Short mmCIF file of C-alpha atoms (C1' of nucleotides) in Angstrom, two decimals:
data_model
loop_
_atom_site.label_atom_id
_atom_site.label_comp_id
_atom_site.label_asym_id
_atom_site.label_seq_id
_atom_site.Cartn_x
_atom_site.Cartn_y
_atom_site.Cartn_z
CA MET A 1 -34.23 -27.17 14.86
CA ARG A 2 -32.64 -30.58 14.56
CA ILE A 3 -32.28 -30.22 10.82
CA THR A 4 -28.57 -30.94 10.77
CA GLN A 5 -29.01 -34.41 9.34
CA GLN A 6 -26.07 -36.48 8.16
CA HIS A 7 -25.98 -37.72 4.58
CA GLU A 8 -27.24 -41.18 5.57
CA ASP A 9 -30.68 -40.90 7.05
CA THR A 10 -32.51 -43.82 5.46
CA SER A 11 -34.12 -45.13 8.62
CA ALA A 12 -37.20 -43.47 10.09
CA GLU A 13 -40.35 -42.22 8.41
CA PRO A 14 -41.72 -43.03 4.94
CA PRO A 15 -39.30 -44.16 2.21
CA ARG A 16 -39.02 -40.62 0.76
CA ARG A 17 -35.72 -39.69 2.37
CA SER A 18 -32.54 -40.05 0.32
CA ARG A 19 -34.22 -37.42 -1.81
CA ALA A 20 -35.11 -35.23 1.13
CA GLY A 21 -37.31 -32.85 -0.78
CA ARG A 22 -36.78 -29.29 -1.80
CA GLU A 23 -37.67 -27.39 1.34
CA ALA A 24 -36.01 -29.86 3.70
CA THR A 25 -32.57 -29.74 2.07
CA ARG A 26 -32.81 -26.01 1.60
CA ALA A 27 -33.41 -25.65 5.30
CA ALA A 28 -30.62 -28.11 6.08
CA ILE A 29 -28.15 -26.12 4.00
CA LEU A 30 -29.25 -22.89 5.63
CA ALA A 31 -28.88 -24.36 9.10
CA ALA A 32 -25.46 -25.80 8.30
CA ALA A 33 -24.33 -22.46 6.93
CA ARG A 34 -25.48 -20.60 10.02
CA GLN A 35 -23.80 -23.06 12.34
CA ALA A 36 -20.52 -23.11 10.44
CA TRP A 37 -20.34 -19.36 10.00
CA THR A 38 -21.17 -18.78 13.63
CA GLU A 39 -18.20 -20.93 14.57
CA HIS A 40 -15.68 -19.68 12.05
CA GLY A 41 -16.67 -16.71 9.91
CA PHE A 42 -17.39 -16.08 6.25
CA ASP A 43 -13.88 -16.34 4.85
CA GLU A 44 -12.84 -19.30 6.94
CA VAL A 45 -15.49 -21.81 5.92
CA GLY A 46 -16.07 -22.62 2.28
CA LEU A 47 -19.04 -23.97 0.42
CA ARG A 48 -17.69 -27.52 0.50
CA GLU A 49 -17.59 -27.47 4.29
CA ILE A 50 -21.15 -26.20 4.53
CA ALA A 51 -22.34 -28.69 1.95
CA SER A 52 -20.67 -31.50 3.82
CA ARG A 53 -22.34 -30.49 7.08
CA ALA A 54 -25.70 -30.55 5.32
CA GLY A 55 -24.95 -33.93 3.76
CA VAL A 56 -24.87 -32.49 0.29
CA THR A 57 -22.51 -31.42 -2.49
CA ALA A 58 -21.11 -27.94 -2.95
CA ALA A 59 -22.70 -27.67 -6.36
CA LEU A 60 -26.13 -28.12 -4.85
CA VAL A 61 -25.59 -25.24 -2.48
CA ASN A 62 -25.04 -22.93 -5.38
CA ARG A 63 -28.01 -24.38 -7.22
CA TYR A 64 -30.22 -23.41 -4.32
CA PHE A 65 -28.71 -20.07 -3.42
CA GLY A 66 -26.78 -19.02 -6.50
CA THR A 67 -23.83 -17.53 -4.71
CA LYS A 68 -21.91 -17.77 -1.49
CA GLU A 69 -22.79 -14.19 -0.69
CA ALA A 70 -26.49 -14.80 -1.37
CA LEU A 71 -26.43 -17.76 0.96
CA PHE A 72 -24.83 -15.58 3.60
CA ARG A 73 -27.50 -12.95 3.13
CA GLU A 74 -30.23 -15.48 3.72
CA ALA A 75 -28.36 -17.07 6.59
CA ILE A 76 -28.07 -13.86 8.56
CA GLY A 77 -31.29 -12.23 7.48
CA THR A 78 -33.57 -14.94 8.79
CA GLU A 79 -32.26 -15.23 12.31
CA ASP A 80 -35.38 -14.00 14.05
CA PRO A 81 -38.31 -12.28 12.37
CA SER A 82 -39.43 -10.34 15.46
CA PRO A 83 -36.52 -9.95 17.87
CA ALA A 84 -38.34 -7.55 20.15
CA GLY A 85 -39.19 -8.70 23.67
CA LEU A 86 -37.06 -6.11 25.37
CA ALA A 87 -40.02 -3.74 25.54
CA ASP A 88 -40.96 -5.39 28.84
CA ILE A 89 -37.71 -4.43 30.57
CA ASP A 90 -38.17 -1.99 33.43
CA PRO A 91 -36.18 1.10 32.41
CA GLY A 92 -34.54 1.14 35.83
CA GLN A 93 -33.34 -2.43 35.36
CA PHE A 94 -32.18 -2.06 31.77
CA GLY A 95 -28.49 -2.10 32.64
CA ARG A 96 -28.54 -5.18 34.82
CA VAL A 97 -30.75 -7.18 32.48
CA LEU A 98 -28.72 -6.45 29.38
CA ALA A 99 -25.44 -6.92 31.23
CA ALA A 100 -26.52 -10.37 32.30
CA VAL A 101 -27.54 -11.29 28.78
CA THR A 102 -24.42 -9.85 27.20
CA LEU A 103 -22.00 -11.46 29.62
CA SER A 104 -23.53 -14.89 29.93
CA GLY A 105 -24.51 -15.41 26.33
CA GLU A 106 -27.19 -17.55 27.86
CA HIS A 107 -30.81 -17.81 26.98
CA HIS A 108 -32.72 -15.15 28.86
CA ALA A 109 -36.48 -15.27 28.67
CA THR A 110 -36.90 -11.51 28.63
CA VAL A 111 -34.79 -10.66 25.65
CA GLN A 112 -33.73 -11.87 22.20
CA ALA A 113 -31.31 -14.37 23.69
CA ARG A 114 -29.49 -17.30 22.16
CA THR A 115 -30.32 -16.78 18.53
CA GLU A 116 -29.36 -13.15 18.74
CA HIS A 117 -26.14 -14.07 20.47
CA ASP A 118 -25.22 -16.46 17.68
CA ALA A 119 -26.02 -13.82 15.12
CA HIS A 120 -23.60 -11.47 16.86
CA LEU A 121 -20.82 -14.03 16.65
CA MET A 122 -21.57 -14.66 13.00
CA LEU A 123 -21.51 -10.92 12.42
CA LEU A 124 -18.22 -10.35 14.21
CA ARG A 125 -16.48 -13.30 12.61
CA SER A 126 -17.59 -12.29 9.13
CA ALA A 127 -17.24 -8.53 9.44
CA PRO A 128 -13.83 -8.24 7.73
CA SER A 129 -14.95 -9.98 4.57
CA PRO A 130 -15.76 -7.49 1.81
CA ALA A 131 -18.50 -9.73 0.45
CA ALA A 132 -20.21 -9.99 3.81
CA GLN A 133 -19.89 -6.35 4.80
CA PRO A 134 -22.86 -4.80 2.99
CA VAL A 135 -25.03 -7.66 4.17
CA LEU A 136 -23.96 -7.08 7.74
CA ARG A 137 -24.43 -3.34 7.53
CA ASP A 138 -27.98 -3.90 6.37
CA TYR A 139 -28.53 -6.40 9.14
CA VAL A 140 -27.33 -4.03 11.84
CA GLU A 141 -29.20 -1.01 10.54
CA ASN A 142 -32.47 -2.75 9.73
CA THR A 143 -32.70 -5.60 12.22
CA VAL A 144 -30.72 -5.07 15.39
CA MET A 145 -30.65 -1.30 15.78
CA PRO A 146 -34.35 -0.47 15.31
CA PRO A 147 -35.75 -2.38 18.31
CA LEU A 148 -33.07 -0.93 20.57
CA ALA A 149 -33.59 2.58 19.24
CA HIS A 150 -37.34 2.13 19.62
CA TYR A 151 -36.86 1.12 23.24
CA PHE A 152 -35.05 4.40 23.88
CA GLY A 153 -37.74 6.50 22.25
CA GLY A 154 -37.06 6.23 18.55
CA ASP A 155 -35.55 9.63 17.88
CA ASP A 156 -32.00 10.51 16.84
CA GLN A 157 -30.75 10.55 20.41
CA ALA A 158 -32.24 7.11 20.91
CA ARG A 159 -30.26 5.83 17.95
CA LYS A 160 -27.09 7.14 19.55
CA ARG A 161 -27.85 5.40 22.82
CA ALA A 162 -28.64 2.23 20.90
CA ALA A 163 -25.38 2.41 18.99
CA ALA A 164 -23.46 2.79 22.23
CA VAL A 165 -25.21 -0.17 23.81
CA LEU A 166 -24.61 -2.31 20.77
CA ALA A 167 -20.96 -1.26 20.67
CA LEU A 168 -20.40 -2.46 24.22
CA SER A 169 -22.16 -5.74 23.52
CA LEU A 170 -20.19 -6.42 20.36
CA GLY A 171 -16.90 -5.46 21.96
CA ALA A 172 -17.53 -7.81 24.84
CA SER A 173 -18.26 -10.63 22.40
CA ILE A 174 -15.02 -9.98 20.56
CA LEU A 175 -12.91 -10.01 23.70
CA GLY A 176 -14.72 -12.88 25.37
CA HIS A 177 -15.79 -15.24 22.62
CA ILE A 178 -13.56 -14.56 19.64
CA LEU A 179 -10.21 -13.59 21.13
CA ARG A 180 -11.03 -15.45 24.37
CA THR A 181 -9.32 -12.81 26.42
CA GLU A 182 -9.54 -12.72 30.18
CA PRO A 183 -11.48 -11.68 32.18
CA LEU A 184 -14.22 -11.85 29.57
CA ALA A 185 -13.59 -15.32 28.24
CA GLN A 186 -16.50 -16.95 29.93
CA ALA A 187 -17.09 -19.52 27.23
CA GLU A 188 -16.38 -22.39 29.59
CA SER A 189 -18.48 -20.90 32.35
CA GLU A 190 -21.25 -20.73 29.82
CA ALA A 191 -20.86 -24.42 29.09
CA ALA A 192 -20.81 -25.14 32.82
CA GLY A 193 -23.99 -23.13 33.15
CA SER A 194 -22.63 -20.93 35.92
CA GLU A 195 -23.33 -17.25 36.28
CA ALA A 196 -21.06 -14.52 34.99
CA ASP A 197 -18.60 -12.72 37.28
CA PRO A 198 -20.62 -10.38 39.55
CA ASP A 199 -18.12 -7.54 39.30
CA LEU A 200 -18.20 -7.68 35.54
CA VAL A 201 -21.97 -7.64 35.58
CA THR A 202 -21.87 -4.61 37.88
CA VAL A 203 -19.52 -2.66 35.62
CA PHE A 204 -21.40 -3.51 32.45
CA ALA A 205 -24.74 -2.79 34.09
CA ALA A 206 -23.56 0.64 35.17
CA MET A 207 -22.29 1.44 31.69
CA LEU A 208 -25.46 0.28 29.98
CA GLN A 209 -27.62 2.17 32.44
CA SER A 210 -25.57 5.28 31.72
CA ALA A 211 -26.22 4.84 28.03
CA ALA A 212 -29.92 4.74 28.79
CA ASP A 213 -30.13 7.55 31.32
CA THR A 214 -27.53 10.18 30.48
CA PRO A 215 -29.35 13.36 29.49
CA LEU A 216 -28.58 14.62 25.99
CA GLY A 217 -28.68 18.12 24.57
CA GLU A 218 -29.80 19.33 21.17
CA SER A 219 -32.54 17.17 19.67
CA ARG A 220 -31.41 17.39 16.07
CA MET B 1 7.19 7.10 8.90
CA ARG B 2 7.32 7.77 5.15
CA ILE B 3 8.87 4.40 4.49
CA THR B 4 6.35 3.33 1.90
CA GLN B 5 8.73 3.76 -1.00
CA GLN B 6 7.85 2.64 -4.50
CA HIS B 7 10.03 0.11 -6.29
CA GLU B 8 11.86 2.80 -8.28
CA ASP B 9 13.84 4.99 -5.95
CA THR B 10 17.09 5.45 -7.88
CA SER B 11 17.36 9.20 -7.46
CA ALA B 12 18.60 10.80 -4.25
CA GLU B 13 21.56 10.00 -1.99
CA PRO B 14 24.63 7.83 -2.73
CA PRO B 15 24.43 5.16 -5.47
CA ARG B 16 23.54 2.43 -2.94
CA ARG B 17 19.78 2.37 -3.55
CA SER B 18 18.33 -0.24 -5.93
CA ARG B 19 19.71 -2.64 -3.39
CA ALA B 20 18.07 -0.84 -0.50
CA GLY B 21 19.95 -2.69 2.19
CA ARG B 22 18.81 -5.20 4.73
CA GLU B 23 17.23 -3.00 7.39
CA ALA B 24 15.60 -0.62 4.95
CA THR B 25 13.68 -3.24 3.00
CA ARG B 26 12.80 -5.09 6.17
CA ALA B 27 11.25 -1.93 7.51
CA ALA B 28 9.52 -1.26 4.21
CA ILE B 29 7.93 -4.70 4.21
CA LEU B 30 6.84 -4.28 7.82
CA ALA B 31 5.31 -0.90 7.09
CA ALA B 32 3.54 -2.20 4.01
CA ALA B 33 2.19 -5.13 5.96
CA ARG B 34 0.85 -2.90 8.73
CA GLN B 35 -0.77 -0.55 6.30
CA ALA B 36 -2.37 -3.28 4.22
CA TRP B 37 -3.60 -5.26 7.18
CA THR B 38 -5.01 -2.17 8.83
CA GLU B 39 -7.06 -1.54 5.71
CA HIS B 40 -8.21 -5.07 4.98
CA GLY B 41 -7.42 -7.75 7.54
CA PHE B 42 -5.18 -10.80 7.68
CA ASP B 43 -7.14 -13.11 5.43
CA GLU B 44 -7.98 -10.49 2.83
CA VAL B 45 -4.49 -9.39 1.86
CA GLY B 46 -1.90 -11.90 0.74
CA LEU B 47 1.85 -11.84 0.72
CA ARG B 48 1.98 -10.78 -2.92
CA GLU B 49 -0.05 -7.67 -2.16
CA ILE B 50 2.19 -6.73 0.75
CA ALA B 51 5.32 -7.43 -1.28
CA SER B 52 4.04 -5.30 -4.10
CA ARG B 53 3.35 -2.39 -1.75
CA ALA B 54 6.91 -2.65 -0.46
CA GLY B 55 8.29 -2.81 -4.01
CA VAL B 56 9.49 -6.35 -3.54
CA THR B 57 8.68 -9.97 -4.39
CA ALA B 58 6.59 -12.28 -2.25
CA ALA B 59 9.46 -14.72 -1.88
CA LEU B 60 11.55 -12.04 -0.24
CA VAL B 61 8.92 -11.41 2.37
CA ASN B 62 9.14 -15.01 3.45
CA ARG B 63 12.93 -14.88 3.36
CA TYR B 64 12.86 -12.05 5.87
CA PHE B 65 10.03 -13.22 8.09
CA GLY B 66 9.71 -16.92 7.40
CA THR B 67 5.96 -17.10 7.49
CA LYS B 68 2.90 -14.98 6.97
CA GLU B 69 1.92 -15.49 10.59
CA ALA B 70 5.39 -14.50 11.81
CA LEU B 71 5.20 -11.33 9.76
CA PHE B 72 1.84 -10.60 11.32
CA ARG B 73 3.24 -11.14 14.79
CA GLU B 74 5.99 -8.62 14.16
CA ALA B 75 3.63 -6.22 12.46
CA ILE B 76 1.27 -6.01 15.39
CA GLY B 77 3.78 -6.42 18.18
CA THR B 78 5.87 -3.41 17.32
CA GLU B 79 3.17 -0.80 17.14
CA ASP B 80 4.32 1.24 20.10
CA PRO B 81 6.89 0.18 22.68
CA SER B 82 5.51 2.32 25.51
CA PRO B 83 1.90 3.16 24.85
CA ALA B 84 1.31 4.67 28.26
CA GLY B 85 0.61 8.41 28.45
CA LEU B 86 -2.85 8.00 29.87
CA ALA B 87 -1.43 8.22 33.37
CA ASP B 88 -1.78 11.98 33.13
CA ILE B 89 -5.53 11.92 32.64
CA ASP B 90 -7.50 13.47 35.48
CA PRO B 91 -9.65 10.63 36.87
CA GLY B 92 -12.66 12.90 36.77
CA GLN B 93 -12.11 13.56 33.06
CA PHE B 94 -11.36 9.97 32.08
CA GLY B 95 -14.70 9.43 30.38
CA ARG B 96 -14.68 12.56 28.26
CA VAL B 97 -11.05 12.20 27.21
CA LEU B 98 -11.35 8.59 26.16
CA ALA B 99 -14.71 9.17 24.50
CA ALA B 100 -13.17 11.89 22.36
CA VAL B 101 -10.28 9.65 21.39
CA THR B 102 -12.46 6.63 20.70
CA LEU B 103 -15.01 8.47 18.62
CA SER B 104 -12.74 10.69 16.58
CA GLY B 105 -9.97 8.22 15.89
CA GLU B 106 -7.90 11.34 15.76
CA HIS B 107 -4.51 11.97 17.17
CA HIS B 108 -4.88 13.14 20.76
CA ALA B 109 -1.78 14.35 22.49
CA THR B 110 -2.73 12.92 25.86
CA VAL B 111 -3.23 9.31 24.92
CA GLN B 112 -1.92 6.53 22.69
CA ALA B 113 -3.69 7.98 19.67
CA ARG B 114 -3.31 7.32 16.00
CA THR B 115 -1.00 4.33 16.10
CA GLU B 116 -3.14 2.67 18.72
CA HIS B 117 -6.20 3.36 16.66
CA ASP B 118 -4.69 1.67 13.63
CA ALA B 119 -3.68 -1.28 15.74
CA HIS B 120 -7.29 -1.64 16.85
CA LEU B 121 -8.47 -1.75 13.26
CA MET B 122 -5.81 -4.27 12.37
CA LEU B 123 -6.89 -6.32 15.36
CA LEU B 124 -10.58 -6.24 14.54
CA ARG B 125 -10.10 -6.97 10.85
CA SER B 126 -7.83 -9.91 11.56
CA ALA B 127 -9.58 -11.33 14.61
CA PRO B 128 -11.50 -14.09 12.79
CA SER B 129 -8.39 -15.61 11.24
CA PRO B 130 -7.23 -18.68 13.17
CA ALA B 131 -3.60 -17.92 12.40
CA ALA B 132 -3.86 -14.39 13.74
CA GLN B 133 -5.90 -15.19 16.82
CA PRO B 134 -3.20 -16.31 19.26
CA VAL B 135 -1.09 -13.35 18.21
CA LEU B 136 -3.95 -10.99 18.87
CA ARG B 137 -4.81 -12.55 22.20
CA ASP B 138 -1.21 -12.04 23.28
CA TYR B 139 -1.29 -8.48 22.02
CA VAL B 140 -4.44 -7.63 23.94
CA GLU B 141 -3.39 -9.31 27.17
CA ASN B 142 0.21 -8.11 27.18
CA THR B 143 0.15 -4.78 25.41
CA VAL B 144 -3.20 -3.03 25.49
CA MET B 145 -4.77 -4.29 28.71
CA PRO B 146 -1.92 -3.72 31.18
CA PRO B 147 -1.64 0.06 30.90
CA LEU B 148 -5.41 0.43 31.21
CA ALA B 149 -5.58 -1.95 34.16
CA HIS B 150 -2.67 -0.14 35.74
CA TYR B 151 -4.49 3.17 35.40
CA PHE B 152 -7.40 1.70 37.35
CA GLY B 153 -5.20 0.39 40.13
CA GLY B 154 -3.78 -2.84 38.83
CA ASP B 155 -5.84 -5.35 40.78
CA ASP B 156 -8.43 -7.81 39.51
CA GLN B 157 -11.22 -5.27 39.66
CA ALA B 158 -9.08 -2.92 37.62
CA ARG B 159 -8.70 -5.55 34.94
CA LYS B 160 -12.47 -5.87 34.75
CA ARG B 161 -12.89 -2.13 34.35
CA ALA B 162 -10.19 -2.16 31.70
CA ALA B 163 -11.86 -4.98 29.82
CA ALA B 164 -15.15 -3.10 29.82
CA VAL B 165 -13.52 0.07 28.55
CA LEU B 166 -11.70 -1.80 25.83
CA ALA B 167 -14.89 -3.60 24.83
CA LEU B 168 -16.71 -0.33 24.28
CA SER B 169 -13.82 1.06 22.28
CA LEU B 170 -13.54 -2.00 20.06
CA GLY B 171 -17.28 -2.21 19.55
CA ALA B 172 -17.40 1.40 18.48
CA SER B 173 -14.61 0.77 15.98
CA ILE B 174 -16.46 -2.19 14.53
CA LEU B 175 -19.69 -0.28 14.06
CA GLY B 176 -18.10 2.94 12.92
CA HIS B 177 -15.04 1.98 10.91
CA ILE B 178 -15.53 -1.58 9.75
CA LEU B 179 -19.26 -1.90 9.17
CA ARG B 180 -19.60 1.88 8.69
CA THR B 181 -22.91 1.90 10.45
CA GLU B 182 -24.68 5.11 11.39
CA PRO B 183 -24.51 7.01 13.66
CA LEU B 184 -20.97 5.86 14.37
CA ALA B 185 -19.57 5.95 10.85
CA GLN B 186 -17.53 9.07 11.31
CA ALA B 187 -14.77 8.08 8.90
CA GLU B 188 -15.53 10.99 6.58
CA SER B 189 -15.78 13.44 9.44
CA GLU B 190 -12.36 12.22 10.47
CA ALA B 191 -11.03 13.02 7.02
CA ALA B 192 -12.70 16.42 7.16
CA GLY B 193 -11.08 16.99 10.53
CA SER B 194 -14.34 17.89 12.23
CA GLU B 195 -15.26 16.94 15.78
CA ALA B 196 -17.38 13.93 16.67
CA ASP B 197 -21.10 14.24 17.40
CA PRO B 198 -21.47 15.91 20.84
CA ASP B 199 -24.32 13.65 21.92
CA LEU B 200 -22.31 10.56 21.07
CA VAL B 201 -19.37 11.91 23.02
CA THR B 202 -21.67 12.54 25.98
CA VAL B 203 -23.08 9.01 25.97
CA PHE B 204 -19.70 7.38 25.57
CA ALA B 205 -18.15 9.62 28.19
CA ALA B 206 -20.83 8.68 30.69
CA MET B 207 -20.36 4.99 30.02
CA LEU B 208 -16.59 5.17 30.30
CA GLN B 209 -16.79 7.20 33.47
CA SER B 210 -19.13 4.58 34.92
CA ALA B 211 -16.61 1.89 34.10
CA ALA B 212 -14.04 3.88 36.05
CA ASP B 213 -16.15 4.93 39.04
CA THR B 214 -18.69 2.20 39.75
CA PRO B 215 -17.90 0.69 43.15
CA LEU B 216 -17.16 -3.03 43.12
CA GLY B 217 -17.59 -5.68 45.80
CA GLU B 218 -15.40 -8.63 46.72
CA SER B 219 -11.74 -7.99 45.97
CA ARG B 220 -10.82 -11.49 44.79
"C1'" DG C 1 40.51 -8.66 -12.10
"C1'" DA C 2 38.29 -12.70 -9.77
"C1'" DA C 3 35.97 -15.13 -6.25
"C1'" DC C 4 32.38 -14.40 -2.92
"C1'" DC C 5 28.44 -13.38 -0.31
"C1'" DG C 6 24.12 -11.04 0.44
"C1'" DT C 7 20.04 -9.15 -1.71
"C1'" DG C 8 16.56 -9.87 -4.70
"C1'" DT C 9 13.89 -12.37 -8.49
"C1'" DA C 10 11.62 -15.92 -11.30
"C1'" DT C 11 9.32 -20.05 -11.30
"C1'" DA C 12 7.05 -23.86 -9.81
"C1'" DC C 13 4.52 -26.57 -6.39
"C1'" DA C 14 0.64 -28.44 -3.99
"C1'" DG C 15 -3.59 -27.31 -2.44
"C1'" DG C 16 -7.86 -24.78 -1.91
"C1'" DT C 17 -11.50 -21.39 -3.67
"C1'" DG C 18 -16.29 -20.30 -5.83
"C1'" DT C 19 -18.68 -21.49 -9.77
"C1'" DT C 20 -20.38 -24.10 -14.05
"C1'" DT C 21 -21.42 -27.86 -16.97
"C1'" DA C 22 -23.01 -32.23 -18.02
"C1'" DC C 23 -24.51 -36.24 -16.12
"C1'" DT C 24 -27.04 -39.76 -13.10
"C1'" DT C 25 -30.71 -41.28 -10.32
"C1'" DA C 26 -35.01 -41.51 -7.90
"C1'" DC C 27 -39.63 -40.32 -7.72
"C1'" DC C 28 -44.28 -39.18 -9.64
"C1'" DT C 29 -47.69 -39.36 -13.12
"C1'" DC C 30 -49.95 -41.03 -17.01
"C1'" DG D 1 -44.52 -50.19 -17.12
"C1'" DA D 2 -42.74 -45.91 -19.81
"C1'" DG D 3 -41.65 -41.12 -19.75
"C1'" DG D 4 -40.84 -36.88 -17.67
"C1'" DT D 5 -39.11 -34.06 -14.20
"C1'" DA D 6 -36.81 -32.53 -10.40
"C1'" DA D 7 -32.96 -33.61 -6.89
"C1'" DG D 8 -28.53 -34.51 -6.53
"C1'" DT D 9 -23.73 -35.59 -8.03
"C1'" DA D 10 -19.10 -35.77 -10.38
"C1'" DA D 11 -15.79 -33.48 -12.67
"C1'" DA D 12 -13.62 -29.68 -14.43
"C1'" DC D 13 -13.04 -24.70 -14.80
"C1'" DA D 14 -9.90 -20.70 -13.91
"C1'" DC D 15 -7.88 -18.53 -10.29
"C1'" DC D 16 -5.53 -17.52 -6.08
"C1'" DT D 17 -3.02 -18.86 -1.87
"C1'" DG D 18 1.49 -19.58 1.12
"C1'" DT D 19 5.72 -21.65 0.56
"C1'" DA D 20 10.21 -23.67 -1.40
"C1'" DT D 21 13.76 -24.00 -4.74
"C1'" DA D 22 17.01 -22.55 -8.00
"C1'" DC D 23 18.88 -18.77 -10.24
"C1'" DA D 24 20.80 -13.74 -11.38
"C1'" DC D 25 22.63 -9.59 -10.12
"C1'" DG D 26 25.52 -5.89 -7.38
"C1'" DG D 27 28.96 -4.69 -4.22
"C1'" DT D 28 32.81 -5.69 -1.47
"C1'" DT D 29 37.23 -7.72 -0.56
"C1'" DC D 30 41.33 -10.13 -1.67
#
DNA sequence: GAACCGTGTATACAGGTGTTTACTTACCTC
DNA sequence: GAGGTAAGTAAACACCTGTATACACGGTTC
């Protein structure tokens, strides 16, 4: 982290700085893109904004990534190589654990956490853009669904449970973080570090547990 | 319905047609806007596109509505004056009924149905746009939440249940209709008129019923 | 028949978009 | 120190956006 340098950084370390070096600026651009697109979505923030955040020119962004869409693909595809970690959750506690994570948006040691949460916002804010859509579909199908589906057993029924869980999580993010609609708009409570509303956690926990436990019929 | 007339309509009825008249063209523009924004979102479709669909010039759109944002406000605010109708649902069947509606996107006699479904798509596709956001927040808080909260009893706990139900519904729409992610991408099955996957209906029904039935603590 | 008003159009404006080209500048190596 | 090479920039491209202004047409009413 901490790569979001401003364009004037000629202070610390060896003299090789105003030319930051290939990998460093590439990473800076990528980080700036992720941050900007998490806050505002694919259509809303242009290359000049991202470049400016990275302390760079728009032309350079395209020299490194070729295209706005390609930059987006890299920005969302690299969020977390191995997002697992939910394998440890006690099946009986699945609902409460995921409800807490979903509603607080806070870092939770047991599960994907912060990075994942940001990725969800980036996804939701960029979902309407035609250029971003195929990228996001790939991301959902190849990166976020598989671990969830694996947790539920890996078969077709598991994928349905996973889709339902993900749907609730995404919907909550839309209402709470994007539209900032009550009673889900807990953005400030997140900043204040307080816990989420207990009743909300109870409802969400019950729903998520249902998704995990409800018996299903035909296997194919 | 059936207002989406093309720009050449000089055929039926009295000679007063090429000048369609104030209310008629206003309605045509509104209908075109709703249709276009349901398909593609606020940022994606411009005034010229909407005007063209209504058989009209972009300037005229602004003459009638003043501003793109104002047009959007009218387009989403007028979806259905009294969207109730879910008061009749047997509390024990709430989950299954709403699951069927949510997953099929089809017209269901008992509940808001098609129009509501379109409004959800319009909402989700336009949610990232800063201009549309306050409009959408108002729409959710004043139009879609109240009937649901009322169904659950109208108190604070009811609003939490309603928010959870709405979150699941919106999340399912995102995965199924916007990102077209399996196993929720049932857009084609909707066109074919077939029923939704029974397992999916079962999972969603269980989750929705949990949202309705789970006992909650403290009343304030 | 002529003036008039409302409905609709054509055109231009100012600004922003992603992308490309040609150029400068700093570093590294001989 | 000179030359080469890679990092970075400036400027321009063609296009599209929402909005405002000035103009033309059609119908109605004196």
